[in-house]
Coordinates of C-alpha atoms and ligand atoms in Angstrom, one line a residue:
M135 CA 90.7 156.5 223.3
A136 CA 91.0 152.7 222.8
R137 CA 91.8 150.1 225.4
F138 CA 94.5 147.8 224.2
I139 CA 94.6 144.0 224.5
F140 CA 98.0 142.4 223.6
I141 CA 97.8 138.7 222.7
T142 CA 100.9 136.6 222.9
G143 CA 101.6 132.9 222.8
G144 CA 104.0 130.4 224.4
V145 CA 105.0 126.8 224.7
V146 CA 104.4 125.9 221.0
S147 CA 103.2 127.7 217.9
S148 CA 99.9 127.0 216.1
L149 CA 97.8 127.3 219.3
G150 CA 95.1 129.3 217.5
K151 CA 96.1 132.7 218.8
G152 CA 94.6 134.3 215.7
L153 CA 91.3 132.5 216.2
A154 CA 91.2 133.4 220.0
S155 CA 91.9 137.0 219.1
A156 CA 89.2 137.0 216.5
A157 CA 86.7 135.3 218.7
L158 CA 87.4 137.7 221.5
G159 CA 86.9 140.6 219.1
S160 CA 83.5 139.2 218.1
L161 CA 82.5 138.8 221.8
L162 CA 83.4 142.4 222.6
Q163 CA 81.3 143.4 219.6
A164 CA 78.4 141.3 220.9
R165 CA 78.6 143.4 224.1
G166 CA 78.3 146.6 222.1
F167 CA 81.9 147.7 221.8
S168 CA 83.7 148.6 218.6
V169 CA 87.0 146.7 217.9
R170 CA 89.9 146.6 215.5
L171 CA 92.4 143.7 215.3
R172 CA 96.0 144.0 214.4
K173 CA 98.9 141.5 213.8
L174 CA 102.6 142.1 214.5
D175 CA 104.8 139.5 212.8
P176 CA 108.4 139.0 213.8
Y177 CA 109.7 137.7 210.4
L178 CA 112.0 139.9 208.2
N179 CA 110.0 139.8 205.0
V180 CA 108.5 143.3 204.5
D181 CA 105.1 141.6 203.9
P182 CA 104.1 137.9 203.3
G183 CA 103.4 138.7 199.6
T184 CA 106.7 137.1 198.6
M185 CA 106.4 134.0 200.8
S186 CA 105.4 130.7 199.3
P187 CA 101.9 129.5 200.4
F188 CA 103.6 126.2 201.2
E189 CA 105.6 128.0 203.9
H190 CA 103.2 130.6 205.2
G191 CA 99.7 129.7 204.0
E192 CA 97.6 132.1 202.1
V193 CA 98.3 135.8 201.6
F194 CA 95.3 137.8 202.7
V195 CA 94.7 141.0 200.7
T196 CA 92.9 144.0 202.2
D197 CA 90.7 146.5 200.4
D198 CA 93.5 149.1 200.5
G199 CA 95.8 146.6 198.8
A200 CA 98.1 145.3 201.6
E201 CA 99.3 141.7 201.4
T202 CA 99.0 140.4 204.9
D203 CA 99.0 137.4 207.2
L204 CA 96.2 135.0 207.0
D205 CA 95.2 135.8 210.5
L206 CA 93.7 139.0 209.2
G207 CA 91.3 136.8 207.4
H208 CA 90.1 135.3 210.7
Y209 CA 89.7 138.8 212.1
E210 CA 87.5 139.9 209.2
R211 CA 85.5 136.6 209.2
F212 CA 84.7 137.0 212.9
T213 CA 84.2 140.7 213.3
G214 CA 83.2 141.9 209.8
V215 CA 85.6 144.8 210.3
A216 CA 87.5 145.3 207.0
A217 CA 91.3 145.2 207.8
R218 CA 93.6 147.9 206.6
N219 CA 97.2 148.2 205.5
T220 CA 97.9 149.6 209.0
D221 CA 96.6 146.4 210.7
S222 CA 99.5 144.2 209.7
V223 CA 103.2 144.8 210.2
S224 CA 106.4 142.7 210.2
S225 CA 109.9 143.3 211.6
G226 CA 110.9 143.7 208.0
R227 CA 108.6 146.6 207.5
I228 CA 109.5 148.2 210.8
Y229 CA 113.2 147.9 210.1
S230 CA 113.0 149.1 206.5
T231 CA 111.0 152.2 207.7
V232 CA 113.6 152.9 210.4
L233 CA 116.4 152.5 207.8
E234 CA 114.6 154.8 205.3
N235 CA 114.2 157.4 208.1
E236 CA 117.9 157.1 208.9
R237 CA 119.0 157.6 205.3
R238 CA 116.7 160.6 205.0
G239 CA 118.4 162.1 208.0
D240 CA 115.5 162.0 210.4
Y241 CA 117.7 160.9 213.3
L242 CA 120.7 163.0 212.4
G243 CA 123.5 162.8 214.9
K244 CA 122.0 159.8 216.7
T245 CA 123.1 156.2 216.9
I246 CA 120.2 154.1 215.7
Q247 CA 119.3 151.3 218.1
V248 CA 116.6 148.7 218.7
I249 CA 115.6 150.7 221.8
P250 CA 114.3 153.3 221.3
H251 CA 114.2 153.6 217.5
V252 CA 112.8 150.2 216.5
T253 CA 110.5 150.0 219.5
N254 CA 109.2 153.6 218.9
Q255 CA 108.4 152.6 215.3
I256 CA 106.5 149.6 216.6
K257 CA 104.7 151.7 219.2
D258 CA 103.6 154.3 216.5
F259 CA 102.3 151.4 214.5
I260 CA 100.2 150.0 217.4
A261 CA 98.7 153.4 218.1
V262 CA 97.5 154.2 214.6
G263 CA 93.7 155.0 214.7
E264 CA 93.5 154.5 218.5
D265 CA 90.8 157.1 218.7
E266 CA 88.5 155.2 216.4
V267 CA 87.5 152.2 218.5
D268 CA 86.8 151.0 222.0
F269 CA 89.2 148.1 221.8
M270 CA 92.4 147.5 219.8
L271 CA 93.5 143.9 219.9
C272 CA 97.1 143.4 218.9
E273 CA 98.4 139.8 218.3
I274 CA 102.1 139.2 218.4
G275 CA 103.2 136.4 216.0
G276 CA 105.5 133.6 217.1
T277 CA 106.1 132.6 220.7
V278 CA 107.6 134.3 223.6
G279 CA 111.4 133.8 223.6
D280 CA 111.8 134.0 219.8
I281 CA 114.8 136.1 219.0
E282 CA 113.1 138.2 216.3
A283 CA 110.0 138.8 218.5
L284 CA 111.9 140.5 221.3
P285 CA 111.6 144.1 220.0
F286 CA 107.8 143.6 219.8
F287 CA 107.6 142.3 223.4
E288 CA 109.7 145.2 224.6
A289 CA 107.5 147.6 222.6
I290 CA 104.2 146.4 224.0
R291 CA 105.7 146.5 227.5
Q292 CA 106.8 150.1 227.0
F293 CA 103.4 150.9 225.4
S294 CA 101.5 149.8 228.4
Q295 CA 103.7 152.0 230.6
D296 CA 103.2 155.0 228.4
K297 CA 99.4 154.7 228.7
P298 CA 97.4 155.5 231.8
R299 CA 97.0 152.6 234.2
G300 CA 94.3 150.1 233.3
Q301 CA 94.3 150.9 229.6
C302 CA 96.3 147.9 228.4
I303 CA 96.1 144.2 229.3
F304 CA 98.0 141.2 228.3
M305 CA 96.5 137.9 227.3
H306 CA 98.8 134.9 226.9
L307 CA 98.0 131.6 225.2
T308 CA 99.7 128.3 226.2
L309 CA 99.3 124.6 225.9
M310 CA 98.5 122.2 228.7
P311 CA 99.8 118.8 227.4
Y312 CA 98.2 115.6 228.6
L313 CA 100.3 112.7 229.6
A314 CA 98.4 109.6 228.8
A315 CA 100.7 107.3 230.8
S316 CA 100.0 109.1 234.1
G317 CA 96.6 110.4 233.0
E318 CA 97.6 114.0 233.9
L319 CA 97.4 117.4 232.5
K320 CA 100.7 119.2 232.9
T321 CA 100.9 122.9 234.0
K322 CA 104.6 123.2 234.0
P323 CA 105.1 124.4 230.4
T324 CA 102.5 127.1 231.1
Q325 CA 104.4 128.1 234.2
H326 CA 107.6 128.3 232.2
S327 CA 106.1 130.3 229.5
V328 CA 104.7 132.8 231.9
K329 CA 108.0 133.0 233.6
E330 CA 109.7 133.8 230.3
L331 CA 107.1 136.5 229.7
R332 CA 107.6 138.0 233.1
S333 CA 111.4 138.0 232.7
I334 CA 110.8 140.6 229.9
G335 CA 108.5 142.6 232.1
I336 CA 105.1 141.5 231.0
A337 CA 102.7 140.0 233.5
P338 CA 99.7 138.4 231.9
D339 CA 96.2 139.4 233.0
V340 CA 94.4 136.6 231.2
L341 CA 95.7 133.1 230.4
V342 CA 94.1 131.0 227.8
C343 CA 95.1 127.3 228.1
R344 CA 94.7 125.0 225.1
S345 CA 93.9 121.5 226.2
E346 CA 92.6 118.3 224.7
H347 CA 91.1 117.3 228.0
P348 CA 88.9 119.1 230.6
I349 CA 91.0 121.2 232.9
P350 CA 89.8 120.5 236.5
E351 CA 89.1 123.4 238.8
R352 CA 92.1 122.4 240.9
E353 CA 94.5 122.7 238.0
R354 CA 93.1 126.1 237.2
E355 CA 93.7 127.3 240.7
K356 CA 97.2 125.9 240.6
I357 CA 98.0 127.7 237.3
G358 CA 96.5 130.9 238.7
L359 CA 98.6 130.6 241.8
F360 CA 101.9 129.8 240.1
C361 CA 101.4 132.3 237.3
N362 CA 100.0 135.1 239.4
V363 CA 96.8 135.3 237.4
R364 CA 93.3 135.3 239.0
K365 CA 91.7 131.9 238.7
E366 CA 88.7 133.2 236.9
A367 CA 91.1 134.6 234.3
V368 CA 92.5 131.2 233.5
I369 CA 90.4 130.2 230.5
A370 CA 90.2 126.8 229.0
A371 CA 90.3 126.4 225.3
Y372 CA 89.2 123.0 224.0
D373 CA 89.3 121.6 220.5
L374 CA 86.1 122.4 218.6
K375 CA 84.3 120.7 215.7
S376 CA 84.2 124.0 213.9
I377 CA 86.1 127.2 214.4
Y378 CA 82.7 129.0 214.2
E379 CA 81.9 127.6 217.6
A380 CA 84.8 129.6 219.1
P381 CA 82.9 132.7 220.1
L382 CA 80.3 130.7 222.0
A383 CA 82.9 128.4 223.5
Y384 CA 85.1 131.2 224.7
H385 CA 82.1 133.0 226.1
E386 CA 81.1 129.9 228.0
Q387 CA 84.6 129.7 229.5
G388 CA 84.4 133.3 230.6
L389 CA 87.0 134.9 228.3
D390 CA 85.1 138.1 227.5
Q391 CA 84.1 138.5 231.2
A392 CA 87.7 138.0 232.3
V393 CA 88.9 140.6 229.9
L394 CA 86.3 143.2 230.9
D395 CA 87.1 142.4 234.6
A396 CA 90.8 143.0 233.9
F397 CA 89.9 146.5 232.6
G398 CA 87.6 147.0 235.6
I399 CA 84.6 147.5 233.3
S400 CA 81.7 146.9 235.6
P401 CA 78.9 146.2 235.2
A402 CA 79.8 144.6 231.9
P403 CA 77.1 145.1 229.2
A404 CA 75.2 141.9 228.5
P405 CA 76.2 140.1 225.3
N406 CA 73.9 139.4 222.4
L407 CA 75.1 136.2 220.9
S408 CA 72.2 135.4 218.5
V409 CA 74.4 135.8 215.4
W410 CA 76.8 133.2 216.7
E411 CA 74.1 130.9 217.9
D412 CA 72.6 131.0 214.3
V413 CA 76.1 130.4 212.8
A414 CA 76.8 127.4 215.1
D415 CA 73.4 126.0 214.4
R416 CA 74.0 126.1 210.6
V417 CA 77.4 124.5 211.0
N418 CA 76.3 121.8 213.3
N419 CA 73.0 120.8 211.7
P420 CA 73.4 120.5 208.0
E421 CA 70.6 118.9 206.0
G422 CA 72.8 117.4 203.3
E423 CA 76.3 117.1 202.0
V424 CA 78.2 118.1 198.8
K425 CA 81.6 117.1 197.6
V426 CA 83.7 119.9 196.0
A427 CA 87.1 119.4 194.4
I428 CA 89.7 122.2 194.7
V429 CA 92.0 121.6 191.9
G430 CA 95.2 123.4 192.8
K431 CA 98.9 123.3 193.4
Y432 CA 99.5 123.9 197.0
T433 CA 97.3 121.1 198.2
Q434 CA 99.6 119.7 200.9
L435 CA 99.0 122.7 203.1
E436 CA 95.3 123.5 203.6
D437 CA 96.2 127.0 204.9
A438 CA 97.3 127.9 201.4
Y439 CA 93.6 128.2 200.4
K440 CA 92.3 129.1 203.9
S441 CA 89.8 131.8 202.8
I442 CA 88.5 129.6 200.0
K443 CA 87.8 126.7 202.3
E444 CA 86.1 129.0 204.8
A445 CA 84.0 130.7 202.0
L446 CA 82.9 127.3 200.9
T447 CA 81.8 126.5 204.4
H448 CA 79.9 129.8 204.5
G449 CA 78.3 128.9 201.2
G450 CA 77.3 125.6 202.8
M451 CA 75.8 127.4 205.8
A452 CA 73.7 129.5 203.4
N453 CA 72.3 126.3 201.9
R454 CA 72.3 124.3 205.1
V455 CA 74.6 121.7 203.6
K456 CA 78.0 120.5 204.7
V457 CA 80.7 121.1 202.1
N458 CA 83.3 118.3 202.0
V459 CA 86.3 119.8 200.3
E460 CA 88.8 117.4 198.6
W461 CA 92.1 118.6 197.5
V462 CA 93.1 117.5 194.0
D463 CA 96.7 118.1 192.8
A464 CA 96.4 119.5 189.3
E465 CA 99.8 118.3 188.4
T466 CA 98.8 114.6 188.6
F467 CA 96.9 115.0 185.4
D468 CA 99.0 117.6 183.6
S469 CA 99.7 115.0 181.0
E470 CA 96.9 112.4 181.4
D471 CA 93.1 112.2 181.3
A472 CA 91.6 114.3 184.0
A473 CA 88.2 112.5 184.1
P474 CA 89.1 109.6 186.4
H475 CA 90.4 112.2 188.9
L476 CA 87.4 114.5 188.7
E477 CA 84.4 112.2 188.4
G478 CA 82.1 112.1 191.4
Y479 CA 82.5 115.6 192.6
H480 CA 79.4 117.8 192.7
A481 CA 81.4 120.9 191.8
I482 CA 84.9 122.0 190.8
L483 CA 86.8 125.0 192.0
V484 CA 90.1 126.1 190.5
P485 CA 91.8 128.6 192.8
G486 CA 94.4 131.3 192.3
G487 CA 98.0 130.4 191.8
F488 CA 101.4 131.5 190.4
G489 CA 103.7 129.8 188.0
E490 CA 103.3 127.2 185.3
R491 CA 103.4 124.0 187.3
G492 CA 100.0 122.3 187.3
T493 CA 98.4 124.7 184.8
E494 CA 97.8 122.1 182.1
G495 CA 95.9 120.1 184.7
K496 CA 93.8 123.1 185.6
I497 CA 93.0 123.7 182.0
K498 CA 91.8 120.1 181.8
A499 CA 89.7 120.6 184.9
A500 CA 88.0 123.6 183.2
E501 CA 87.4 121.5 180.1
F502 CA 86.0 118.6 182.2
A503 CA 83.6 121.0 184.0
R504 CA 82.5 122.7 180.8
T505 CA 81.8 119.5 178.8
R506 CA 80.2 117.5 181.7
N507 CA 78.0 120.4 182.9
V508 CA 79.7 120.3 186.4
P509 CA 79.5 123.6 188.3
Y510 CA 82.8 125.4 188.0
L511 CA 84.2 128.4 189.9
G512 CA 87.5 129.7 188.6
I513 CA 89.3 132.2 190.8
C514 CA 92.0 134.4 189.4
L515 CA 94.4 131.9 187.8
G516 CA 91.3 129.6 187.7
M517 CA 89.5 132.1 185.5
Q518 CA 92.6 132.6 183.3
M519 CA 92.8 128.9 182.8
A520 CA 89.1 128.6 181.9
V521 CA 89.6 131.3 179.2
I522 CA 92.7 129.5 177.8
E523 CA 90.6 126.3 177.7
A524 CA 87.8 128.1 175.8
A525 CA 90.3 129.6 173.4
R526 CA 92.0 126.3 172.7
N527 CA 89.2 123.9 172.6
V528 CA 86.2 126.0 171.5
A529 CA 87.5 129.0 169.6
G530 CA 90.1 127.0 167.7
M531 CA 93.2 128.8 169.0
A532 CA 95.3 125.7 169.7
K533 CA 98.3 127.8 170.9
A534 CA 96.4 129.9 173.4
G535 CA 98.3 130.4 176.6
S536 CA 99.6 132.9 179.2
E537 CA 102.5 135.3 179.1
E538 CA 103.2 134.3 182.7
F539 CA 104.5 130.9 181.5
D540 CA 106.4 132.4 178.5
H541 CA 108.2 134.6 181.0
E542 CA 109.3 131.6 182.9
A543 CA 110.3 129.7 179.8
G544 CA 111.9 132.8 178.3
Q545 CA 110.5 132.0 174.9
K546 CA 107.3 132.6 172.9
R547 CA 105.4 129.3 172.9
F548 CA 101.9 130.6 173.3
E549 CA 99.4 133.0 171.8
P550 CA 99.0 135.3 174.8
V551 CA 95.3 135.2 175.6
V552 CA 96.5 136.2 179.1
Y553 CA 99.0 138.9 179.1
H554 CA 101.2 140.8 181.5
L555 CA 99.4 143.9 182.7
K556 CA 101.5 147.0 182.5
E557 CA 99.1 149.8 183.0
W558 CA 95.8 150.3 184.7
V559 CA 93.6 152.8 186.5
Q560 CA 93.3 152.9 190.2
G561 CA 90.9 155.5 191.5
N562 CA 92.0 158.6 189.7
H563 CA 95.5 157.7 188.7
K564 CA 97.3 155.4 186.4
V565 CA 99.5 152.6 187.7
K566 CA 102.4 151.6 185.5
R567 CA 104.5 148.4 185.7
K568 CA 107.5 146.9 183.9
A569 CA 108.1 143.2 183.4
D570 CA 111.3 143.4 185.4
D571 CA 109.8 145.4 188.4
D572 CA 110.4 144.3 192.0
K573 CA 108.3 141.3 192.9
G574 CA 107.1 142.7 196.3
G575 CA 103.9 144.7 196.3
T576 CA 103.7 145.4 192.6
M577 CA 100.7 143.4 191.6
R578 CA 97.2 144.8 190.9
L579 CA 96.2 144.7 194.6
G580 CA 93.2 145.5 196.6
A581 CA 89.6 146.6 195.9
Y582 CA 88.5 147.5 192.4
S583 CA 85.0 147.9 191.1
A584 CA 83.5 146.0 188.2
T585 CA 80.4 146.6 186.1
L586 CA 78.2 143.5 185.4
I587 CA 76.1 142.9 182.4
E588 CA 72.4 143.2 183.1
G589 CA 70.7 139.8 182.8
S590 CA 73.9 137.9 183.2
K591 CA 74.2 135.0 185.7
V592 CA 76.6 136.9 187.9
A593 CA 74.3 140.0 188.0
K594 CA 71.6 137.7 189.2
V595 CA 73.9 136.1 191.8
Y596 CA 75.0 139.4 193.1
G597 CA 71.6 141.0 192.7
D598 CA 73.5 144.1 191.5
T599 CA 75.4 145.3 188.4
S600 CA 78.0 147.2 190.3
I601 CA 80.4 145.4 192.6
E602 CA 83.7 145.8 194.4
E603 CA 86.1 142.9 195.0
R604 CA 89.7 142.4 196.0
H605 CA 92.5 141.6 193.5
R606 CA 95.9 140.2 193.5
H607 CA 97.4 139.4 190.1
R608 CA 99.9 140.5 187.5
Y609 CA 98.3 139.0 184.4
E610 CA 95.0 139.8 182.7
V611 CA 92.7 138.3 180.0
D612 CA 93.2 140.2 176.8
T613 CA 90.0 141.9 175.5
K614 CA 91.4 141.4 172.0
Y615 CA 89.9 137.9 172.1
R616 CA 86.6 138.9 173.6
E617 CA 84.6 138.9 170.3
A618 CA 85.9 135.5 169.2
L619 CA 85.1 134.0 172.6
E620 CA 81.7 135.6 173.0
A621 CA 80.8 134.3 169.6
E622 CA 81.3 130.8 171.1
G623 CA 79.2 131.5 174.2
L624 CA 81.8 132.6 176.7
C625 CA 80.3 135.9 177.9
F626 CA 82.5 138.6 179.4
S627 CA 79.8 139.4 182.0
G628 CA 81.9 141.7 184.2
M629 CA 84.4 144.4 183.2
S630 CA 86.3 147.1 184.9
P631 CA 84.3 150.3 184.8
D632 CA 86.5 151.7 181.9
G633 CA 85.7 148.5 179.9
R634 CA 89.4 147.6 179.5
L635 CA 89.9 144.7 182.0
P636 CA 87.7 141.5 182.0
E637 CA 86.7 140.8 185.6
I638 CA 84.2 137.9 185.0
V639 CA 83.5 135.4 182.3
E640 CA 80.7 132.8 182.2
W641 CA 79.4 130.2 179.8
T642 CA 75.9 131.1 178.9
D643 CA 74.7 127.6 178.1
H644 CA 76.2 125.9 181.1
P645 CA 74.3 125.3 184.4
W646 CA 77.0 127.2 186.5
F647 CA 80.4 128.1 185.0
I648 CA 81.9 131.3 186.3
G649 CA 85.4 132.6 186.3
V650 CA 86.4 135.7 188.3
Q651 CA 89.7 137.7 188.1
F652 CA 89.3 138.7 191.7
H653 CA 89.2 136.9 195.1
P654 CA 85.6 136.8 196.3
E655 CA 86.6 134.4 199.1
L656 CA 88.3 137.3 201.0
K657 CA 85.1 139.0 201.7
S658 CA 83.0 136.0 202.8
K659 CA 81.8 135.8 206.4
P660 CA 79.9 133.1 208.2
F661 CA 77.1 135.5 209.0
E662 CA 77.2 137.0 205.5
P663 CA 78.2 134.2 203.0
H664 CA 79.6 135.7 199.8
P665 CA 76.9 135.5 197.1
L666 CA 79.1 133.7 194.6
F667 CA 80.0 131.0 197.1
A668 CA 76.4 130.7 198.3
D669 CA 75.2 130.2 194.7
F670 CA 78.1 127.9 193.8
V671 CA 77.3 125.6 196.7
R672 CA 73.6 125.8 195.7
A673 CA 74.5 124.7 192.2
A674 CA 76.7 121.9 193.7
R675 CA 73.7 120.8 195.8
D676 CA 71.4 120.8 192.8
N677 CA 74.0 118.8 190.9
S678 CA 74.3 116.3 193.7
R679 CA 70.6 115.6 193.4
L680 CA 71.2 114.7 189.7
V681 CA 74.1 112.4 190.3
Ligands
LIG713 N1 99.5 134.2 188.4 C1 98.3 134.9 188.0 C2 98.5 136.4 187.9 O1 99.5 136.9 188.4 C3 97.1 134.6 188.9 C4 97.3 135.2 190.2 C5 96.3 134.7 191.2 O2 95.7 133.6 190.9 N2 96.2 135.3 192.4 O3 97.8 137.1 187.2

């Protein structure tokens, strides 16, 4: 049965709880243990699928089709363990399940209350698959004291009491601010945060203190004393040049040792950190640089394209180059020449997106890349825009467009080269959708396979003709136009196994122009860069030598 590590945060948000959890997971793996990471989010949305990337950052999609928090991306990138639908839950999902149970009559005769009904539901969620791994790491979103998070804190407190002694520990992340005027690190916010945690019955076993300055031994002792935590279990977390140094940095500060000590696992198996040493070496010692433009809509918030940014970094690591990403807002050249905005980049990436805003700019970016021989990677919407560009500017269909935008405008303005998908095959069954279906969870989501054409560029890149990638989209390129586009050189080099849905397109006479309907970035890892990103960055590097 698994041991449980509950990870909470205090003082301020954005302390890097997700990263600390992911790094701890990787360190436990390095010591030979199996792990699974889980996220419990206090917000009331059933899942983040309906939240704007401006608000919440990217939506991370799992193989089994769940739309989850971006922290699950960190978990996968650091542990390589594919997340599941059961690894992400929100208050919204917990409450809607409790309410469904109530309507069905599961609790007949009872008054439904936060304790025990909501807390029991949370506890059931935490325990799913507990026999499968050595350690289950559960991160609680938000900070201690948040109103919505209270049922989660209560549930983990109860959970630790339900289990035999020594099977659950609590790790708490806080901030140690530095007062420049007095030249001091302050421990008081950490003390208050722990006090808050203890007032709801949780005593932390490990404290992780984020700090911009070295924490002197004396301050560590003080925190330990005031917070009732062993001083060896007060771990400093300093700012890092790259997140991929986190496993080594946390190990150096003694995090994994403190966790194993808290469980009384002694002697602790020695860690093998060679993977992370190699990763850190590749991040820190690049032999060149490339400049890649991400032409998107949500460019103010980098987290909106988190996995893409990370996948590009991994692609850089594969080629030992540093990838400098610049965010270009597609809307700025919706109705002007794109060239002045795009010249000088070694490659262009058009990511996924929803809605019409900025799409004319993205179409221009695809045209620029095609006509100037600049490497282009179009992801999901970025592929759809590349196909529209080909239809309009090469195949002579001046009115080519997407039904997605006609829906918004409520009128037929375009020839729908990209249409609303209403029916497709998932495994052994047919999925059906209507245009006015609910928005939540109704897209084509999760892992689907594709068959690649032998001899195509993508088949070479993957070194395979059968692949499986994660999807998240409602619209699809219409095969009706395949012949006309292929006659012009836009090869449909990857299709769904039934041949009905285009998965990949590529220009045959271009150095590197590939559009994919899926999200390859979700499966890339620092120790296993995704082949498309590795080869895209290689093409950018080759191009940089020409410029
Ligand atoms: N909006 C497009 C669709 O739903 C693309 C989605 C995406 O890029 N993830 O098909």
